[in-house]
Amino acid sequence: MTSDLILDGSKIHWHQDRVDAWKRGERIAPVTIDMALLPRPKCNFNCVYCYADLQEQDKSLEIDEQVITNFLDDAAEIGVKGISLVSDGESAHSPVFQHTIEYGASVGLAMAVGSNALTVGPKVAEKILPNLTYFRINISAGEEQRYGEIMGVKGSWFQRVCDNIRHMVRIKRENNLSVTIGMQMVLMPEFSDQILPLAKLACELEVDYLVIKHCSDDEFGHLGVDYEGYEAIYPKLRAAEALSTNKTDVVVKWSKINAKGTRSYQKCYGPPFHIQLSGTGLVAPCGMLFNDRYKEKYHIGNIVEERFKDIWQSERYWEVMNFLSSPGFNAQKMCGSLCLQHKTNEVLDGHMKGEVEFEPHSDPNPPHVEFL
């Protein structure tokens, strides 16, 4: 089992040196960068819960091989630890997908992927899995018809994705790879009929874990997530966790589901440690701020037009970061619900208020420590 994985929390505790440097006012490199290689319109899925549909922006720029190579060189040079291809687009469709993973690993970056896995067949998997820390399959249904309805695709694609997952598990075992292979369900209350079928499927496929998480919405509630509706399905969630086996953990992100879309903090401290890039190349604090309506206040630069290390060193980058942690920003009123940096924000907010102490860890680093 993979019970030592931290799937409902933050690993910021293991980066005290960077937290201390940040508190001294130093310009720190992010620990983790989440990004995509393609923008949302080039994804072949149309998931009903897709937050990327709310991220309207200029999509004319393209991340090609030279752009991504320069970016990975810069990230490694300034001290980024992990790059996860899990942002707004489906990166597996990009012509530079395999190059990104292999080159990133070659320059010392921990690499990870979140994908619908439709196009990641055995030949691709054999190339990329040895270079990855984790591969997470985004799948929010365990039955063919409901898969098609929820993921916005042909139901027949469900079996193809399952076959690809089986191949990944086989390749990992045959080659004794350290990569973690997981599945993720983005849960809206109306998908509750799929909780148990998906948990059973994950155990049948013998992936390392299935994580069941809340669905984020923007500050205007465009996706219509019924946060009060989660409580009625708690028994199903507990039943799903009880299906865990010695090979597969079924994990519910209880802290975010229990939060019901609310935050306990106002200042956003997370982005200097964990930033997000769009598949357009846009550098912004997080995906909730990709939309062009936030351009003037929060957009920082674009890696297609500038080197990332120059963007990171710019006054604009730190102007945005400092505003997010200032009294002028209120995450409870100016952001969507439970963002990428939410758990890290909870820890850092408590730390800055003197309620959370960072103590040296005598234990080994947890798995995936490069990914907050």
Coordinates of C-alpha atoms in Angstrom, one line a residue:
M1 CA 0.0 0.0 0.0
T2 CA 1.0 3.7 -0.4
S3 CA -0.2 4.9 3.0
D4 CA 2.9 6.9 3.4
L5 CA 1.9 9.3 0.6
I6 CA 0.6 12.7 1.7
L7 CA -2.5 13.0 -0.5
D8 CA -4.6 15.3 1.8
G9 CA -2.1 17.9 3.1
S10 CA 1.0 19.9 2.2
K11 CA 4.7 19.0 2.3
I12 CA 5.8 22.5 3.0
H13 CA 7.0 21.3 6.4
W14 CA 9.9 19.6 4.7
H15 CA 11.1 22.8 3.0
Q16 CA 11.8 24.8 6.1
D17 CA 15.0 26.3 4.5
R18 CA 12.9 27.9 1.8
V19 CA 10.3 29.1 4.2
D20 CA 13.0 30.7 6.3
A21 CA 14.5 32.4 3.3
W22 CA 11.1 33.7 2.2
K23 CA 10.5 35.1 5.7
R24 CA 13.8 36.9 5.5
G25 CA 12.5 38.6 2.3
E26 CA 14.7 36.6 -0.1
R27 CA 13.4 35.9 -3.6
I28 CA 13.0 32.1 -3.5
A29 CA 12.4 29.7 -6.3
P30 CA 9.2 27.7 -6.3
V31 CA 9.4 24.2 -4.8
T32 CA 6.8 23.0 -7.3
I33 CA 5.6 24.3 -10.7
D34 CA 2.3 23.0 -12.1
M35 CA 2.0 23.6 -15.8
A36 CA 0.4 22.3 -19.1
L37 CA 2.0 22.0 -22.5
L38 CA -1.3 22.8 -24.3
P39 CA -4.3 25.1 -23.5
R40 CA -7.8 23.8 -22.7
P41 CA -9.2 24.0 -26.3
K42 CA -6.8 21.4 -27.5
C43 CA -8.0 18.8 -24.9
N44 CA -10.1 16.0 -26.4
F45 CA -12.2 15.7 -23.3
N46 CA -15.1 17.9 -22.2
C47 CA -15.5 17.1 -18.5
V48 CA -18.5 18.7 -16.9
Y49 CA -16.5 19.9 -13.9
C50 CA -13.6 21.3 -15.9
Y51 CA -12.3 24.5 -14.3
A52 CA -10.2 25.3 -17.4
D53 CA -13.4 26.3 -19.1
L54 CA -13.4 29.3 -16.8
Q55 CA -9.9 30.4 -17.7
E56 CA -10.5 32.4 -20.9
Q57 CA -7.2 33.9 -22.2
D58 CA -5.1 34.5 -25.3
K59 CA -4.4 31.0 -26.7
S60 CA -2.3 32.1 -29.8
L61 CA 1.1 31.2 -28.2
E62 CA 2.6 27.7 -28.5
I63 CA 5.0 25.9 -26.2
D64 CA 7.5 24.3 -28.6
E65 CA 10.6 22.2 -27.9
Q66 CA 12.9 25.2 -27.6
V67 CA 10.6 27.0 -25.3
I68 CA 10.2 24.0 -22.9
T69 CA 13.9 23.2 -23.0
N70 CA 14.8 26.7 -22.0
F71 CA 12.1 26.7 -19.3
L72 CA 13.3 23.4 -17.8
D73 CA 16.9 24.7 -17.9
D74 CA 15.9 27.8 -16.1
A75 CA 13.8 25.9 -13.5
A76 CA 16.7 23.6 -12.6
E77 CA 19.1 26.5 -12.5
I78 CA 17.1 28.6 -10.0
G79 CA 16.3 25.7 -7.7
V80 CA 12.8 24.4 -8.6
K81 CA 12.5 20.9 -7.4
G82 CA 9.4 19.4 -9.2
I83 CA 7.5 20.0 -12.4
S84 CA 4.0 18.5 -12.7
L85 CA 2.2 18.5 -16.0
V86 CA -1.3 18.9 -14.5
S87 CA -2.6 22.4 -15.4
D88 CA -5.3 23.5 -17.8
G89 CA -4.7 21.5 -21.0
E90 CA -4.1 17.8 -21.8
S91 CA -0.3 17.7 -22.0
A92 CA -0.1 14.2 -23.4
H93 CA -1.3 15.5 -26.7
S94 CA 1.6 17.9 -27.1
P95 CA 4.3 17.0 -29.6
V96 CA 6.9 17.9 -26.8
F97 CA 5.3 15.7 -24.1
Q98 CA 7.8 12.9 -24.1
H99 CA 10.8 15.3 -24.6
T100 CA 9.6 17.5 -21.6
I101 CA 9.5 14.5 -19.2
E102 CA 12.8 13.0 -20.4
Y103 CA 14.7 16.3 -20.6
G104 CA 13.3 17.5 -17.3
A105 CA 14.5 14.4 -15.5
S106 CA 17.9 14.7 -17.2
V107 CA 18.5 18.1 -15.7
G108 CA 17.6 16.9 -12.2
L109 CA 14.0 17.9 -11.9
A110 CA 11.4 15.5 -10.4
M111 CA 8.7 15.1 -13.1
A112 CA 5.1 14.2 -12.8
V113 CA 2.0 13.9 -15.0
G114 CA -1.8 14.2 -14.6
S115 CA -3.6 13.0 -17.7
N116 CA -6.8 11.5 -19.0
A117 CA -4.4 8.8 -20.3
L118 CA -6.4 8.1 -23.5
T119 CA -3.3 8.5 -25.8
V120 CA -0.7 7.1 -23.3
G121 CA -0.4 3.6 -24.7
P122 CA 2.3 1.1 -23.9
K123 CA 5.0 2.5 -26.3
V124 CA 4.7 6.0 -24.7
A125 CA 4.4 4.6 -21.2
E126 CA 7.6 2.6 -21.6
K127 CA 9.5 5.8 -22.5
I128 CA 8.1 8.1 -19.8
L129 CA 7.4 6.0 -16.7
P130 CA 11.1 5.5 -15.8
N131 CA 11.5 9.3 -15.7
L132 CA 8.4 10.1 -13.6
T133 CA 7.8 10.5 -9.9
Y134 CA 4.1 9.9 -10.4
F135 CA 1.5 9.4 -13.2
R136 CA -2.0 10.3 -12.1
I137 CA -5.0 9.3 -14.3
N138 CA -7.9 11.8 -14.1
I139 CA -11.0 9.6 -14.2
S140 CA -14.3 10.5 -12.5
A141 CA -16.4 7.4 -13.2
G142 CA -16.1 3.7 -12.9
E143 CA -18.7 2.6 -15.5
E144 CA -18.7 3.2 -19.2
Q145 CA -21.9 5.1 -19.7
R146 CA -21.4 7.4 -16.8
Y147 CA -17.7 7.9 -17.9
G148 CA -18.9 9.2 -21.2
E149 CA -21.5 11.5 -19.6
I150 CA -19.2 12.9 -16.9
M151 CA -16.0 13.1 -18.9
G152 CA -17.8 14.5 -22.0
V153 CA -16.5 11.8 -24.4
K154 CA -17.5 8.5 -26.1
G155 CA -18.3 5.9 -23.5
S156 CA -16.2 3.4 -25.5
W157 CA -13.1 5.4 -24.6
F158 CA -13.5 4.1 -21.0
Q159 CA -12.1 0.6 -21.9
R160 CA -9.2 2.1 -23.8
V161 CA -8.2 4.2 -20.8
C162 CA -8.5 1.1 -18.5
D163 CA -6.3 -0.9 -20.9
N164 CA -3.7 1.9 -20.8
I165 CA -3.8 1.9 -17.0
R166 CA -3.3 -1.9 -17.0
H167 CA -0.2 -1.5 -19.3
M168 CA 1.2 1.1 -17.0
V169 CA 0.9 -1.1 -13.9
R170 CA 2.4 -4.0 -15.9
I171 CA 5.4 -1.9 -17.1
K172 CA 6.0 -0.6 -13.6
R173 CA 6.1 -4.1 -12.1
E174 CA 8.1 -5.7 -14.9
N175 CA 10.8 -3.0 -14.7
N176 CA 10.7 -2.5 -10.9
L177 CA 10.1 1.2 -11.4
S178 CA 9.6 3.6 -8.5
V179 CA 6.9 5.7 -10.2
T180 CA 3.6 5.9 -8.4
I181 CA 0.5 5.2 -10.6
G182 CA -2.7 6.7 -9.2
M183 CA -6.2 7.6 -10.2
Q184 CA -8.1 10.7 -9.3
M185 CA -11.8 11.3 -9.1
V186 CA -13.0 14.9 -9.1
L187 CA -16.3 14.5 -7.2
M188 CA -19.4 16.6 -7.5
P189 CA -22.3 15.3 -5.3
E190 CA -24.2 14.3 -8.4
F191 CA -21.5 11.8 -9.3
S192 CA -22.0 9.9 -6.1
D193 CA -23.3 6.8 -7.9
Q194 CA -19.7 6.4 -9.3
I195 CA -17.8 6.4 -6.0
L196 CA -18.0 2.7 -5.3
P197 CA -17.7 1.5 -9.0
L198 CA -14.6 3.6 -9.4
A199 CA -13.1 2.4 -6.1
K200 CA -13.7 -1.2 -7.1
L201 CA -12.1 -0.5 -10.6
A202 CA -9.0 1.1 -9.0
C203 CA -8.5 -2.0 -6.9
E204 CA -9.1 -4.3 -9.8
L205 CA -6.5 -2.4 -11.9
E206 CA -4.1 -2.5 -8.9
V207 CA -3.0 1.1 -9.2
D208 CA -1.2 2.4 -6.1
Y209 CA -4.1 4.7 -5.1
L210 CA -7.4 6.3 -6.0
V211 CA -7.9 9.7 -4.5
I212 CA -11.4 11.2 -4.3
K213 CA -11.4 15.0 -4.1
H214 CA -13.7 17.9 -4.0
C215 CA -14.5 20.0 -7.1
S216 CA -13.3 23.6 -7.1
D217 CA -15.5 26.5 -8.3
D218 CA -14.7 30.1 -9.1
E219 CA -15.8 33.0 -7.0
F220 CA -18.9 33.4 -9.1
G221 CA -20.0 29.8 -8.8
H222 CA -20.1 29.1 -12.5
L223 CA -19.7 25.3 -12.1
G224 CA -22.6 25.2 -9.6
V225 CA -20.8 23.0 -7.1
D226 CA -23.2 22.1 -4.3
Y227 CA -20.8 22.1 -1.3
E228 CA -23.6 21.3 1.1
G229 CA -24.4 18.2 -0.9
Y230 CA -21.2 16.4 0.0
E231 CA -22.3 15.5 3.5
A232 CA -25.1 13.2 2.4
I233 CA -22.6 11.0 0.6
Y234 CA -20.1 10.6 3.4
P235 CA -21.3 7.0 4.0
K236 CA -20.4 6.1 0.4
L237 CA -17.0 7.7 0.7
R238 CA -16.2 5.7 3.9
A239 CA -17.4 2.6 2.1
A240 CA -15.0 3.4 -0.7
E241 CA -12.1 3.8 1.7
A242 CA -12.9 0.4 3.2
L243 CA -12.3 -1.2 -0.2
S244 CA -8.6 -0.5 0.1
T245 CA -6.3 -3.5 -0.5
N246 CA -2.7 -4.3 0.2
K247 CA -1.9 -3.0 -3.3
T248 CA -4.4 -0.1 -3.7
D249 CA -5.2 2.7 -1.2
V250 CA -8.6 4.5 -1.7
V251 CA -8.1 7.9 -0.1
V252 CA -10.7 10.7 0.4
K253 CA -9.5 14.2 0.7
W254 CA -11.7 14.8 3.7
S255 CA -10.2 18.1 4.8
K256 CA -11.2 19.9 1.6
I257 CA -14.6 18.1 1.3
N258 CA -15.4 19.0 4.9
A259 CA -14.4 22.6 4.3
K260 CA -17.5 23.0 2.0
G261 CA -15.8 25.6 -0.2
T262 CA -14.6 27.9 2.6
R263 CA -11.2 29.1 3.7
S264 CA -9.9 29.9 7.2
Y265 CA -7.3 32.4 5.9
Q266 CA -7.3 35.7 4.0
K267 CA -3.7 36.2 2.8
C268 CA -2.3 33.9 0.1
Y269 CA 1.2 32.8 1.0
G270 CA 1.5 29.8 -1.2
P271 CA 2.4 31.0 -4.8
P272 CA 6.1 31.8 -4.1
F273 CA 6.4 28.1 -3.2
H274 CA 4.0 26.6 -5.7
I275 CA 3.2 28.5 -8.9
Q276 CA 1.1 27.5 -12.0
L277 CA 1.6 28.0 -15.7
S278 CA -1.1 27.7 -18.4
G279 CA -0.7 25.7 -21.6
T280 CA -0.5 29.0 -23.3
G281 CA 2.8 29.7 -21.5
L282 CA 1.2 32.2 -19.1
V283 CA 2.9 32.6 -15.7
A284 CA 0.3 33.4 -13.0
P285 CA 0.0 32.6 -9.3
C286 CA -2.5 29.9 -9.9
G287 CA -5.0 28.6 -12.4
M288 CA -7.9 30.5 -10.8
L289 CA -6.2 33.6 -12.1
F290 CA -5.6 32.6 -15.7
N291 CA -8.6 34.3 -17.1
D292 CA -7.9 37.5 -19.0
R293 CA -10.1 39.5 -16.6
Y294 CA -7.2 39.1 -14.1
K295 CA -4.5 40.2 -16.6
E296 CA -3.8 43.6 -15.2
K297 CA -3.6 42.6 -11.6
Y298 CA -2.1 39.1 -11.6
H299 CA -0.6 38.0 -14.9
I300 CA 3.2 38.0 -14.7
G301 CA 4.7 37.0 -18.1
N302 CA 4.8 34.2 -20.7
I303 CA 7.6 31.7 -21.2
V304 CA 7.0 31.7 -25.0
E305 CA 8.0 35.3 -25.1
E306 CA 10.6 35.5 -22.2
R307 CA 12.9 33.2 -20.4
F308 CA 11.4 31.9 -17.1
K309 CA 14.4 33.0 -15.0
D310 CA 14.0 36.5 -16.3
I311 CA 10.3 36.5 -15.4
W312 CA 11.1 35.1 -11.9
Q313 CA 13.7 37.8 -11.3
S314 CA 11.4 40.6 -12.5
E315 CA 9.9 43.2 -10.3
R316 CA 6.5 42.3 -11.7
Y317 CA 6.8 38.7 -10.4
W318 CA 7.5 39.8 -6.9
E319 CA 5.0 42.7 -7.0
V320 CA 2.2 40.1 -7.6
M321 CA 3.5 37.7 -5.0
N322 CA 3.8 40.4 -2.4
F323 CA 0.3 41.7 -3.1
L324 CA -1.2 38.3 -2.5
S325 CA 0.3 38.2 1.0
S326 CA -0.6 41.8 1.8
P327 CA -3.6 43.2 3.7
G328 CA -5.0 44.4 0.3
F329 CA -5.8 40.8 -0.8
N330 CA -8.6 38.6 0.7
A331 CA -8.6 35.0 -0.5
Q332 CA -12.0 34.5 1.1
K333 CA -13.6 37.1 -1.2
M334 CA -11.3 37.5 -4.2
C335 CA -10.7 33.8 -5.2
G336 CA -12.5 30.7 -6.1
S337 CA -12.9 27.8 -3.7
L338 CA -10.1 25.6 -2.3
C339 CA -7.3 26.3 -4.8
L340 CA -4.1 24.6 -5.7
Q341 CA -2.2 26.1 -2.8
H342 CA -5.0 25.7 -0.2
K343 CA -3.3 23.2 2.1
T344 CA 0.0 25.0 1.9
N345 CA -1.8 28.3 2.6
E346 CA -3.4 26.8 5.7
V347 CA 0.1 25.8 7.1
L348 CA 1.8 29.0 6.2
D349 CA -1.0 31.2 7.6
G350 CA -0.9 29.3 10.9
H351 CA 2.9 29.6 10.9
M352 CA 2.9 33.4 10.3
K353 CA 0.3 33.8 13.1
G354 CA 2.6 31.8 15.4
E355 CA 0.2 28.9 15.6
V356 CA 2.2 26.3 13.6
E357 CA 5.9 25.7 14.4
F358 CA 8.3 24.2 11.9
E359 CA 10.6 21.7 13.5
P360 CA 13.5 19.8 11.9
H361 CA 12.4 16.4 10.6
S362 CA 14.4 13.4 11.7
D363 CA 12.3 11.0 9.6
P364 CA 13.1 10.5 5.9
N365 CA 11.4 12.8 3.4
P366 CA 8.0 11.6 2.5
P367 CA 7.4 10.3 -1.1
H368 CA 7.0 13.0 -3.7
V369 CA 8.5 15.7 -1.4
E370 CA 9.2 17.8 -4.5
F371 CA 5.5 18.2 -5.1
L372 CA 3.8 20.3 -2.4

